[in-house]
Amino acid sequence: MTDSVAYYLEDQEYHGKSERTREAYERVLRRFEGFLDDEGCGPSGQSLTPEEAGRRECMAWVHSIRGQHAPSTVASYASYVHRFYAYMTQVGEFDSNPMALVVEEMDESIDKDPTRREIAVPEMRTFVGSISHPLERALVLTLLKTGVRVGELCNLDLRDLALSDPELAGEFDLGGRLQLDGRPESLYVAAEPARGHSYNGEERTASNKRKRATVIPVDDELASVLKSWLAIRPDARSPAEPLFLSTRGDWGSRLSTQAVRNVVERHAREHGWYQQGGGAAENVTPHYFRHFFTTHLRDRTGDRGIVKYLRGDVASDIIDTYTHNWGGQVRDVYESNVYRLL
């Protein structure tokens, strides 16, 4: 096999792994491959391929990255290589998995609940205030005010947003969802969109991960920022009429999750909140905004049930309770406690 890494990545695409996940795998696996080539790990100093590498070469690679990354990151990178070998062995392309014992004996472990950077509301308000582009400000504020995942953000269509502003009524077909009837100033986040499947007339490139669909209130700050974005929103290429569209090279196309991550990373880096190679404890990413939303709203409301409902994380019986009492309890609690960022 001339390129075992490419073989593995192609199979992961067939298995439905996201582009972001495949890029992370490729970055680590190519780095491991480069180590085997540059270090001359063979018995006579020759380079090795991943298939030819043994336990000692895998141990040496792990040792080489220990001084460059946090222990949790080292564990994550080692797990990527371990999964690569495990898969290639299982499909019969490799004879063994030399990373199995290395991972088992490592002191490092993956931190599944990292302690994240603590950012106070006034600091976040300053951050939002530094973003002037209407689209970029709308993306960031929607993530911060609703706690949606980046894929859920990109899957939003005009029909998922209900705004009662008369200036918008004649320009956009907003709030076309039956679920938004009688619920003005709100956002509907569906559970169904899935990567590679057609939804509302368009094949989606990201999946929503909600257990159930959720209706999230839109406060006056978010409504104002979304209105400013809609004022310059280009015509959509898709009949699905995505809410967020590219204003760059792929003008009018649905905004991709990578484009959103790039926007957040750029602004976070300018603000000193992002370092290359940093982990979840240091870097502000779109997912950090979900963490910010959860932490601050839960602390302000003291109501874990409503926060779980808004995040789309609760079981059917609980989510139905909040859905039926949306106007009375959910909206009142949300509007009384959501933080001000403008």
PDB file of C-alpha atoms in Angstrom, residues 49-323:
ATOM      1  CA  THR A  49       6.298   3.500   6.784  1.00  0.00           C
ATOM      2  CA  PRO A  50       3.500   3.256   9.377  1.00  0.00           C
ATOM      3  CA  GLU A  51       2.988  -0.377   8.382  1.00  0.00           C
ATOM      4  CA  GLU A  52       6.658  -1.138   9.134  1.00  0.00           C
ATOM      5  CA  ALA A  53       6.790   0.735  12.460  1.00  0.00           C
ATOM      6  CA  GLY A  54       6.805  -1.176  15.725  1.00  0.00           C
ATOM      7  CA  ARG A  55       6.059  -0.484  19.372  1.00  0.00           C
ATOM      8  CA  ARG A  56       9.388   1.244  20.049  1.00  0.00           C
ATOM      9  CA  GLU A  57       8.928   3.680  17.143  1.00  0.00           C
ATOM     10  CA  CYS A  58       5.424   4.500  18.404  1.00  0.00           C
ATOM     11  CA  MET A  59       6.811   5.076  21.902  1.00  0.00           C
ATOM     12  CA  ALA A  60       9.517   7.365  20.493  1.00  0.00           C
ATOM     13  CA  TRP A  61       6.937   9.432  18.609  1.00  0.00           C
ATOM     14  CA  VAL A  62       4.784   9.877  21.721  1.00  0.00           C
ATOM     15  CA  HIS A  63       7.874  10.929  23.671  1.00  0.00           C
ATOM     16  CA  SER A  64       8.780  13.446  20.935  1.00  0.00           C
ATOM     17  CA  ILE A  65       5.483  15.332  21.278  1.00  0.00           C
ATOM     18  CA  ARG A  66       5.342  15.383  25.088  1.00  0.00           C
ATOM     19  CA  GLY A  67       7.227  18.635  25.449  1.00  0.00           C
ATOM     20  CA  GLN A  68       5.134  20.365  22.815  1.00  0.00           C
ATOM     21  CA  HIS A  69       1.589  19.728  24.024  1.00  0.00           C
ATOM     22  CA  ALA A  70      -0.472  19.379  27.170  1.00  0.00           C
ATOM     23  CA  PRO A  71      -0.836  15.803  28.512  1.00  0.00           C
ATOM     24  CA  SER A  72      -4.469  15.603  27.391  1.00  0.00           C
ATOM     25  CA  THR A  73      -3.487  16.617  23.845  1.00  0.00           C
ATOM     26  CA  VAL A  74      -0.692  14.005  23.783  1.00  0.00           C
ATOM     27  CA  ALA A  75      -3.259  11.392  24.824  1.00  0.00           C
ATOM     28  CA  SER A  76      -5.658  12.538  22.110  1.00  0.00           C
ATOM     29  CA  TYR A  77      -2.980  12.393  19.398  1.00  0.00           C
ATOM     30  CA  ALA A  78      -1.892   8.940  20.539  1.00  0.00           C
ATOM     31  CA  SER A  79      -5.506   7.779  20.402  1.00  0.00           C
ATOM     32  CA  TYR A  80      -5.766   8.936  16.769  1.00  0.00           C
ATOM     33  CA  VAL A  81      -2.769   6.805  15.811  1.00  0.00           C
ATOM     34  CA  HIS A  82      -4.135   3.916  17.876  1.00  0.00           C
ATOM     35  CA  ARG A  83      -7.484   4.059  16.046  1.00  0.00           C
ATOM     36  CA  PHE A  84      -5.672   4.184  12.722  1.00  0.00           C
ATOM     37  CA  TYR A  85      -3.711   1.020  13.499  1.00  0.00           C
ATOM     38  CA  ALA A  86      -6.719  -0.734  15.023  1.00  0.00           C
ATOM     39  CA  TYR A  87      -8.768  -0.090  11.890  1.00  0.00           C
ATOM     40  CA  MET A  88      -6.025  -1.070   9.464  1.00  0.00           C
ATOM     41  CA  THR A  89      -5.491  -4.291  11.416  1.00  0.00           C
ATOM     42  CA  GLN A  90      -9.200  -5.059  11.529  1.00  0.00           C
ATOM     43  CA  VAL A  91      -9.605  -4.707   7.753  1.00  0.00           C
ATOM     44  CA  GLY A  92      -6.554  -6.868   7.180  1.00  0.00           C
ATOM     45  CA  GLU A  93      -4.210  -4.261   5.715  1.00  0.00           C
ATOM     46  CA  PHE A  94      -1.767  -4.356   8.673  1.00  0.00           C
ATOM     47  CA  ASP A  95      -0.673  -7.371  10.685  1.00  0.00           C
ATOM     48  CA  SER A  96      -0.710  -5.763  14.132  1.00  0.00           C
ATOM     49  CA  ASN A  97      -1.351  -2.616  16.158  1.00  0.00           C
ATOM     50  CA  PRO A  98       1.930  -1.447  17.739  1.00  0.00           C
ATOM     51  CA  MET A  99       0.173   1.471  19.457  1.00  0.00           C
ATOM     52  CA  ALA A 100      -2.087  -0.757  21.573  1.00  0.00           C
ATOM     53  CA  LEU A 101       0.414  -1.367  24.389  1.00  0.00           C
ATOM     54  CA  VAL A 102       1.818   2.166  24.129  1.00  0.00           C
ATOM     55  CA  VAL A 103      -1.598   3.709  24.765  1.00  0.00           C
ATOM     56  CA  GLU A 104      -2.321   1.249  27.560  1.00  0.00           C
ATOM     57  CA  GLU A 105       0.907   2.143  29.374  1.00  0.00           C
ATOM     58  CA  MET A 106       0.758   5.938  28.884  1.00  0.00           C
ATOM     59  CA  ASP A 107       0.388   8.138  31.957  1.00  0.00           C
ATOM     60  CA  GLU A 108      -1.449  10.812  29.967  1.00  0.00           C
ATOM     61  CA  SER A 109      -5.214  10.609  29.586  1.00  0.00           C
ATOM     62  CA  ILE A 110      -7.811  12.497  27.573  1.00  0.00           C
ATOM     63  CA  ASP A 111      -9.532  15.191  29.601  1.00  0.00           C
ATOM     64  CA  LYS A 112     -13.182  14.740  28.660  1.00  0.00           C
ATOM     65  CA  ASP A 113     -14.325  17.707  30.754  1.00  0.00           C
ATOM     66  CA  PRO A 114     -11.530  20.273  30.533  1.00  0.00           C
ATOM     67  CA  THR A 115     -11.445  23.338  32.734  1.00  0.00           C
ATOM     68  CA  ARG A 116     -12.119  26.072  30.246  1.00  0.00           C
ATOM     69  CA  ARG A 117     -11.023  29.689  30.181  1.00  0.00           C
ATOM     70  CA  GLU A 118     -13.250  31.778  32.440  1.00  0.00           C
ATOM     71  CA  ILE A 119     -14.633  34.822  30.635  1.00  0.00           C
ATOM     72  CA  ALA A 120     -16.900  37.262  32.454  1.00  0.00           C
ATOM     73  CA  VAL A 121     -19.869  38.854  30.699  1.00  0.00           C
ATOM     74  CA  PRO A 122     -18.216  42.332  30.520  1.00  0.00           C
ATOM     75  CA  GLU A 123     -15.163  40.760  28.817  1.00  0.00           C
ATOM     76  CA  MET A 124     -17.383  38.975  26.322  1.00  0.00           C
ATOM     77  CA  ARG A 125     -19.275  42.215  25.727  1.00  0.00           C
ATOM     78  CA  THR A 126     -16.000  43.896  24.772  1.00  0.00           C
ATOM     79  CA  PHE A 127     -15.186  40.992  22.460  1.00  0.00           C
ATOM     80  CA  VAL A 128     -18.539  41.223  20.665  1.00  0.00           C
ATOM     81  CA  GLY A 129     -18.144  45.000  20.420  1.00  0.00           C
ATOM     82  CA  SER A 130     -14.875  44.559  18.536  1.00  0.00           C
ATOM     83  CA  ILE A 131     -16.633  42.718  15.689  1.00  0.00           C
ATOM     84  CA  SER A 132     -17.961  45.158  13.111  1.00  0.00           C
ATOM     85  CA  HIS A 133     -18.899  43.008  10.094  1.00  0.00           C
ATOM     86  CA  PRO A 134     -22.689  42.373  10.212  1.00  0.00           C
ATOM     87  CA  LEU A 135     -22.391  38.699   9.254  1.00  0.00           C
ATOM     88  CA  GLU A 136     -19.571  37.931  11.679  1.00  0.00           C
ATOM     89  CA  ARG A 137     -21.288  39.764  14.519  1.00  0.00           C
ATOM     90  CA  ALA A 138     -24.540  37.911  13.792  1.00  0.00           C
ATOM     91  CA  LEU A 139     -22.750  34.542  13.819  1.00  0.00           C
ATOM     92  CA  VAL A 140     -20.997  35.180  17.118  1.00  0.00           C
ATOM     93  CA  LEU A 141     -24.024  36.678  18.868  1.00  0.00           C
ATOM     94  CA  THR A 142     -26.321  33.848  17.697  1.00  0.00           C
ATOM     95  CA  LEU A 143     -23.893  31.280  19.115  1.00  0.00           C
ATOM     96  CA  LEU A 144     -23.593  33.202  22.394  1.00  0.00           C
ATOM     97  CA  LYS A 145     -27.296  33.943  22.844  1.00  0.00           C
ATOM     98  CA  THR A 146     -28.687  30.530  21.865  1.00  0.00           C
ATOM     99  CA  GLY A 147     -26.000  27.953  22.695  1.00  0.00           C
ATOM    100  CA  VAL A 148     -26.482  26.183  19.357  1.00  0.00           C
ATOM    101  CA  ARG A 149     -23.704  24.055  17.907  1.00  0.00           C
ATOM    102  CA  VAL A 150     -21.846  25.339  14.873  1.00  0.00           C
ATOM    103  CA  GLY A 151     -23.481  22.749  12.590  1.00  0.00           C
ATOM    104  CA  GLU A 152     -26.927  23.737  13.874  1.00  0.00           C
ATOM    105  CA  LEU A 153     -26.088  27.382  13.216  1.00  0.00           C
ATOM    106  CA  CYS A 154     -25.126  26.656   9.618  1.00  0.00           C
ATOM    107  CA  ASN A 155     -28.250  24.553   9.026  1.00  0.00           C
ATOM    108  CA  LEU A 156     -30.628  27.384   9.921  1.00  0.00           C
ATOM    109  CA  ASP A 157     -32.927  28.584   7.131  1.00  0.00           C
ATOM    110  CA  LEU A 158     -35.012  31.762   6.918  1.00  0.00           C
ATOM    111  CA  ARG A 159     -38.100  29.738   7.798  1.00  0.00           C
ATOM    112  CA  ASP A 160     -36.473  28.880  11.155  1.00  0.00           C
ATOM    113  CA  LEU A 161     -36.348  32.520  12.290  1.00  0.00           C
ATOM    114  CA  ALA A 162     -39.456  34.402  13.418  1.00  0.00           C
ATOM    115  CA  LEU A 163     -39.074  38.188  13.694  1.00  0.00           C
ATOM    116  CA  SER A 164     -42.109  40.455  13.822  1.00  0.00           C
ATOM    117  CA  ASP A 165     -40.323  43.565  12.519  1.00  0.00           C
ATOM    118  CA  PRO A 166     -42.603  45.067   9.820  1.00  0.00           C
ATOM    119  CA  GLU A 167     -39.580  46.234   7.811  1.00  0.00           C
ATOM    120  CA  LEU A 168     -38.600  42.586   7.265  1.00  0.00           C
ATOM    121  CA  ALA A 169     -42.059  41.184   6.540  1.00  0.00           C
ATOM    122  CA  GLY A 170     -42.145  42.202   2.899  1.00  0.00           C
ATOM    123  CA  GLU A 171     -38.498  41.375   2.204  1.00  0.00           C
ATOM    124  CA  PHE A 172     -38.041  37.882   3.640  1.00  0.00           C
ATOM    125  CA  ASP A 173     -40.151  34.790   4.134  1.00  0.00           C
ATOM    126  CA  LEU A 174     -39.320  34.441   7.809  1.00  0.00           C
ATOM    127  CA  GLY A 175     -40.835  32.078  10.366  1.00  0.00           C
ATOM    128  CA  GLY A 176     -42.539  29.753   7.928  1.00  0.00           C
ATOM    129  CA  ARG A 177     -42.436  26.894  10.393  1.00  0.00           C
ATOM    130  CA  LEU A 178     -45.736  25.688  11.867  1.00  0.00           C
ATOM    131  CA  GLN A 179     -43.861  25.295  15.167  1.00  0.00           C
ATOM    132  CA  LEU A 180     -43.263  29.067  15.236  1.00  0.00           C
ATOM    133  CA  ASP A 181     -46.928  30.049  15.000  1.00  0.00           C
ATOM    134  CA  GLY A 182     -47.740  32.269  17.963  1.00  0.00           C
ATOM    135  CA  ARG A 183     -44.068  32.426  18.951  1.00  0.00           C
ATOM    136  CA  PRO A 184     -42.665  35.695  17.611  1.00  0.00           C
ATOM    137  CA  GLU A 185     -39.002  36.574  18.089  1.00  0.00           C
ATOM    138  CA  SER A 186     -37.848  32.983  18.201  1.00  0.00           C
ATOM    139  CA  LEU A 187     -35.578  30.493  16.508  1.00  0.00           C
ATOM    140  CA  TYR A 188     -36.467  26.913  15.610  1.00  0.00           C
ATOM    141  CA  VAL A 189     -33.574  24.446  15.776  1.00  0.00           C
ATOM    142  CA  ALA A 190     -34.501  21.150  14.163  1.00  0.00           C
ATOM    143  CA  ALA A 191     -33.150  17.729  15.080  1.00  0.00           C
ATOM    144  CA  GLU A 192     -33.419  16.145  11.635  1.00  0.00           C
ATOM    145  CA  PRO A 193     -30.708  17.722   9.420  1.00  0.00           C
ATOM    146  CA  ALA A 194     -27.917  15.220   8.792  1.00  0.00           C
ATOM    147  CA  ARG A 195     -24.724  15.424   6.786  1.00  0.00           C
ATOM    148  CA  GLY A 196     -25.140  13.945   3.315  1.00  0.00           C
ATOM    149  CA  HIS A 197     -28.955  13.963   3.461  1.00  0.00           C
ATOM    150  CA  SER A 198     -31.358  16.322   1.734  1.00  0.00           C
ATOM    151  CA  TYR A 199     -33.341  18.615   4.010  1.00  0.00           C
ATOM    152  CA  ASN A 200     -35.638  21.434   2.906  1.00  0.00           C
ATOM    153  CA  GLY A 201     -34.488  20.889  -0.664  1.00  0.00           C
ATOM    154  CA  GLU A 202     -30.736  20.999  -0.027  1.00  0.00           C
ATOM    155  CA  GLU A 203     -28.125  18.345   0.787  1.00  0.00           C
ATOM    156  CA  ARG A 204     -26.546  19.254   4.103  1.00  0.00           C
ATOM    157  CA  THR A 205     -22.851  19.184   4.928  1.00  0.00           C
ATOM    158  CA  ALA A 206     -23.329  19.252   8.716  1.00  0.00           C
ATOM    159  CA  SER A 207     -25.539  17.401  11.169  1.00  0.00           C
ATOM    160  CA  ASN A 208     -27.682  18.702  14.008  1.00  0.00           C
ATOM    161  CA  LYS A 209     -27.150  16.732  17.219  1.00  0.00           C
ATOM    162  CA  ARG A 210     -30.269  17.629  19.182  1.00  0.00           C
ATOM    163  CA  LYS A 211     -32.293  14.909  20.843  1.00  0.00           C
ATOM    164  CA  ARG A 212     -35.419  16.884  19.976  1.00  0.00           C
ATOM    165  CA  ALA A 213     -36.217  20.104  18.100  1.00  0.00           C
ATOM    166  CA  THR A 214     -36.136  23.264  20.214  1.00  0.00           C
ATOM    167  CA  VAL A 215     -37.687  26.727  20.022  1.00  0.00           C
ATOM    168  CA  ILE A 216     -35.264  29.311  21.443  1.00  0.00           C
ATOM    169  CA  PRO A 217     -36.288  32.909  22.250  1.00  0.00           C
ATOM    170  CA  VAL A 218     -34.619  35.739  20.326  1.00  0.00           C
ATOM    171  CA  ASP A 219     -34.082  38.772  22.548  1.00  0.00           C
ATOM    172  CA  ASP A 220     -33.937  42.372  21.346  1.00  0.00           C
ATOM    173  CA  GLU A 221     -30.131  42.383  21.017  1.00  0.00           C
ATOM    174  CA  LEU A 222     -30.010  39.316  18.803  1.00  0.00           C
ATOM    175  CA  ALA A 223     -33.025  40.502  16.797  1.00  0.00           C
ATOM    176  CA  SER A 224     -31.276  43.808  16.078  1.00  0.00           C
ATOM    177  CA  VAL A 225     -28.043  42.140  14.981  1.00  0.00           C
ATOM    178  CA  LEU A 226     -29.874  39.637  12.780  1.00  0.00           C
ATOM    179  CA  LYS A 227     -31.829  42.495  11.184  1.00  0.00           C
ATOM    180  CA  SER A 228     -28.530  44.253  10.363  1.00  0.00           C
ATOM    181  CA  TRP A 229     -27.256  41.069   8.737  1.00  0.00           C
ATOM    182  CA  LEU A 230     -30.437  40.545   6.723  1.00  0.00           C
ATOM    183  CA  ALA A 231     -30.098  44.097   5.385  1.00  0.00           C
ATOM    184  CA  ILE A 232     -26.927  43.078   3.499  1.00  0.00           C
ATOM    185  CA  ARG A 233     -27.602  39.348   3.042  1.00  0.00           C
ATOM    186  CA  PRO A 234     -26.965  38.362  -0.597  1.00  0.00           C
ATOM    187  CA  ASP A 235     -29.425  36.343  -2.645  1.00  0.00           C
ATOM    188  CA  ALA A 236     -29.177  32.665  -1.826  1.00  0.00           C
ATOM    189  CA  ARG A 237     -28.077  30.071  -4.339  1.00  0.00           C
ATOM    190  CA  SER A 238     -30.135  27.412  -2.565  1.00  0.00           C
ATOM    191  CA  PRO A 239     -33.947  27.146  -2.659  1.00  0.00           C
ATOM    192  CA  ALA A 240     -33.736  26.318   1.050  1.00  0.00           C
ATOM    193  CA  GLU A 241     -32.920  30.008   1.676  1.00  0.00           C
ATOM    194  CA  PRO A 242     -30.210  29.563   4.322  1.00  0.00           C
ATOM    195  CA  LEU A 243     -30.132  32.193   7.048  1.00  0.00           C
ATOM    196  CA  PHE A 244     -26.357  32.605   6.909  1.00  0.00           C
ATOM    197  CA  LEU A 245     -24.644  32.918   3.532  1.00  0.00           C
ATOM    198  CA  SER A 246     -21.081  33.393   2.413  1.00  0.00           C
ATOM    199  CA  THR A 247     -20.038  36.896   1.408  1.00  0.00           C
ATOM    200  CA  ARG A 248     -16.697  35.737   0.039  1.00  0.00           C
ATOM    201  CA  GLY A 249     -15.579  33.559  -2.893  1.00  0.00           C
ATOM    202  CA  ASP A 250     -18.593  31.230  -2.727  1.00  0.00           C
ATOM    203  CA  TRP A 251     -20.925  34.228  -2.598  1.00  0.00           C
ATOM    204  CA  GLY A 252     -24.523  33.321  -1.734  1.00  0.00           C
ATOM    205  CA  SER A 253     -23.784  29.731  -0.701  1.00  0.00           C
ATOM    206  CA  ARG A 254     -24.736  28.359   2.694  1.00  0.00           C
ATOM    207  CA  LEU A 255     -22.007  29.229   5.167  1.00  0.00           C
ATOM    208  CA  SER A 256     -19.869  26.217   6.099  1.00  0.00           C
ATOM    209  CA  THR A 257     -18.944  25.158   9.605  1.00  0.00           C
ATOM    210  CA  GLN A 258     -15.275  25.704   8.759  1.00  0.00           C
ATOM    211  CA  ALA A 259     -16.002  29.271   7.670  1.00  0.00           C
ATOM    212  CA  VAL A 260     -17.657  29.958  11.042  1.00  0.00           C
ATOM    213  CA  ARG A 261     -14.719  28.413  12.903  1.00  0.00           C
ATOM    214  CA  ASN A 262     -12.339  30.579  10.891  1.00  0.00           C
ATOM    215  CA  VAL A 263     -14.284  33.720  11.827  1.00  0.00           C
ATOM    216  CA  VAL A 264     -14.302  32.858  15.525  1.00  0.00           C
ATOM    217  CA  GLU A 265     -10.639  31.824  15.530  1.00  0.00           C
ATOM    218  CA  ARG A 266      -9.557  35.040  13.816  1.00  0.00           C
ATOM    219  CA  HIS A 267     -11.362  37.284  16.285  1.00  0.00           C
ATOM    220  CA  ALA A 268     -10.335  35.159  19.278  1.00  0.00           C
ATOM    221  CA  ARG A 269      -6.708  35.270  18.154  1.00  0.00           C
ATOM    222  CA  GLU A 270      -6.850  39.067  17.823  1.00  0.00           C
ATOM    223  CA  HIS A 271      -8.286  39.193  21.345  1.00  0.00           C
ATOM    224  CA  GLY A 272      -5.581  36.930  22.800  1.00  0.00           C
ATOM    225  CA  TRP A 273      -8.013  34.076  23.313  1.00  0.00           C
ATOM    226  CA  TYR A 274      -6.564  31.619  20.801  1.00  0.00           C
ATOM    227  CA  GLN A 275      -3.107  30.048  20.507  1.00  0.00           C
ATOM    228  CA  GLN A 276      -2.068  27.590  17.798  1.00  0.00           C
ATOM    229  CA  GLY A 277      -1.805  24.128  19.361  1.00  0.00           C
ATOM    230  CA  GLY A 278      -3.781  25.217  22.413  1.00  0.00           C
ATOM    231  CA  GLY A 279      -6.494  23.008  23.810  1.00  0.00           C
ATOM    232  CA  ALA A 280     -10.036  23.516  25.069  1.00  0.00           C
ATOM    233  CA  ALA A 281      -8.713  25.008  28.299  1.00  0.00           C
ATOM    234  CA  GLU A 282      -7.143  27.918  26.416  1.00  0.00           C
ATOM    235  CA  ASN A 283      -8.840  28.519  23.085  1.00  0.00           C
ATOM    236  CA  VAL A 284     -12.150  30.230  22.417  1.00  0.00           C
ATOM    237  CA  THR A 285     -13.975  28.378  19.645  1.00  0.00           C
ATOM    238  CA  PRO A 286     -17.626  28.140  18.551  1.00  0.00           C
ATOM    239  CA  HIS A 287     -18.066  25.321  21.058  1.00  0.00           C
ATOM    240  CA  TYR A 288     -16.737  27.579  23.807  1.00  0.00           C
ATOM    241  CA  PHE A 289     -19.725  29.856  23.199  1.00  0.00           C
ATOM    242  CA  ARG A 290     -22.042  26.911  23.943  1.00  0.00           C
ATOM    243  CA  HIS A 291     -20.138  26.404  27.197  1.00  0.00           C
ATOM    244  CA  PHE A 292     -20.433  30.149  27.978  1.00  0.00           C
ATOM    245  CA  PHE A 293     -24.184  30.073  27.298  1.00  0.00           C
ATOM    246  CA  THR A 294     -24.710  27.031  29.502  1.00  0.00           C
ATOM    247  CA  THR A 295     -22.596  28.240  32.413  1.00  0.00           C
ATOM    248  CA  HIS A 296     -23.862  31.806  32.632  1.00  0.00           C
ATOM    249  CA  LEU A 297     -27.531  31.079  31.964  1.00  0.00           C
ATOM    250  CA  ARG A 298     -27.579  28.159  34.416  1.00  0.00           C
ATOM    251  CA  ASP A 299     -25.949  30.285  37.127  1.00  0.00           C
ATOM    252  CA  ARG A 300     -28.397  33.134  36.537  1.00  0.00           C
ATOM    253  CA  THR A 301     -31.584  31.053  36.352  1.00  0.00           C
ATOM    254  CA  GLY A 302     -30.788  28.236  38.747  1.00  0.00           C
ATOM    255  CA  ASP A 303     -32.991  26.164  36.424  1.00  0.00           C
ATOM    256  CA  ARG A 304     -31.054  23.304  34.864  1.00  0.00           C
ATOM    257  CA  GLY A 305     -34.179  21.971  33.161  1.00  0.00           C
ATOM    258  CA  ILE A 306     -34.765  25.075  31.040  1.00  0.00           C
ATOM    259  CA  VAL A 307     -31.086  25.327  30.128  1.00  0.00           C
ATOM    260  CA  LYS A 308     -31.109  21.667  29.066  1.00  0.00           C
ATOM    261  CA  TYR A 309     -34.243  22.316  27.023  1.00  0.00           C
ATOM    262  CA  LEU A 310     -32.624  25.268  25.248  1.00  0.00           C
ATOM    263  CA  ARG A 311     -29.512  23.166  24.542  1.00  0.00           C
ATOM    264  CA  GLY A 312     -31.679  20.361  23.121  1.00  0.00           C
ATOM    265  CA  ASP A 313     -30.220  17.865  25.570  1.00  0.00           C
ATOM    266  CA  VAL A 314     -33.269  16.553  27.419  1.00  0.00           C
ATOM    267  CA  ALA A 315     -35.488  13.517  26.997  1.00  0.00           C
ATOM    268  CA  SER A 316     -38.866  13.566  25.271  1.00  0.00           C
ATOM    269  CA  ASP A 317     -41.090  13.855  28.335  1.00  0.00           C
ATOM    270  CA  ILE A 318     -39.156  16.826  29.757  1.00  0.00           C
ATOM    271  CA  ILE A 319     -38.810  18.642  26.452  1.00  0.00           C
ATOM    272  CA  ASP A 320     -42.553  18.255  25.821  1.00  0.00           C
ATOM    273  CA  THR A 321     -43.272  19.902  29.181  1.00  0.00           C
ATOM    274  CA  TYR A 322     -41.216  22.954  28.279  1.00  0.00           C
ATOM    275  CA  THR A 323     -42.515  23.018  24.705  1.00  0.00           C
TER     276      THR A 323
END
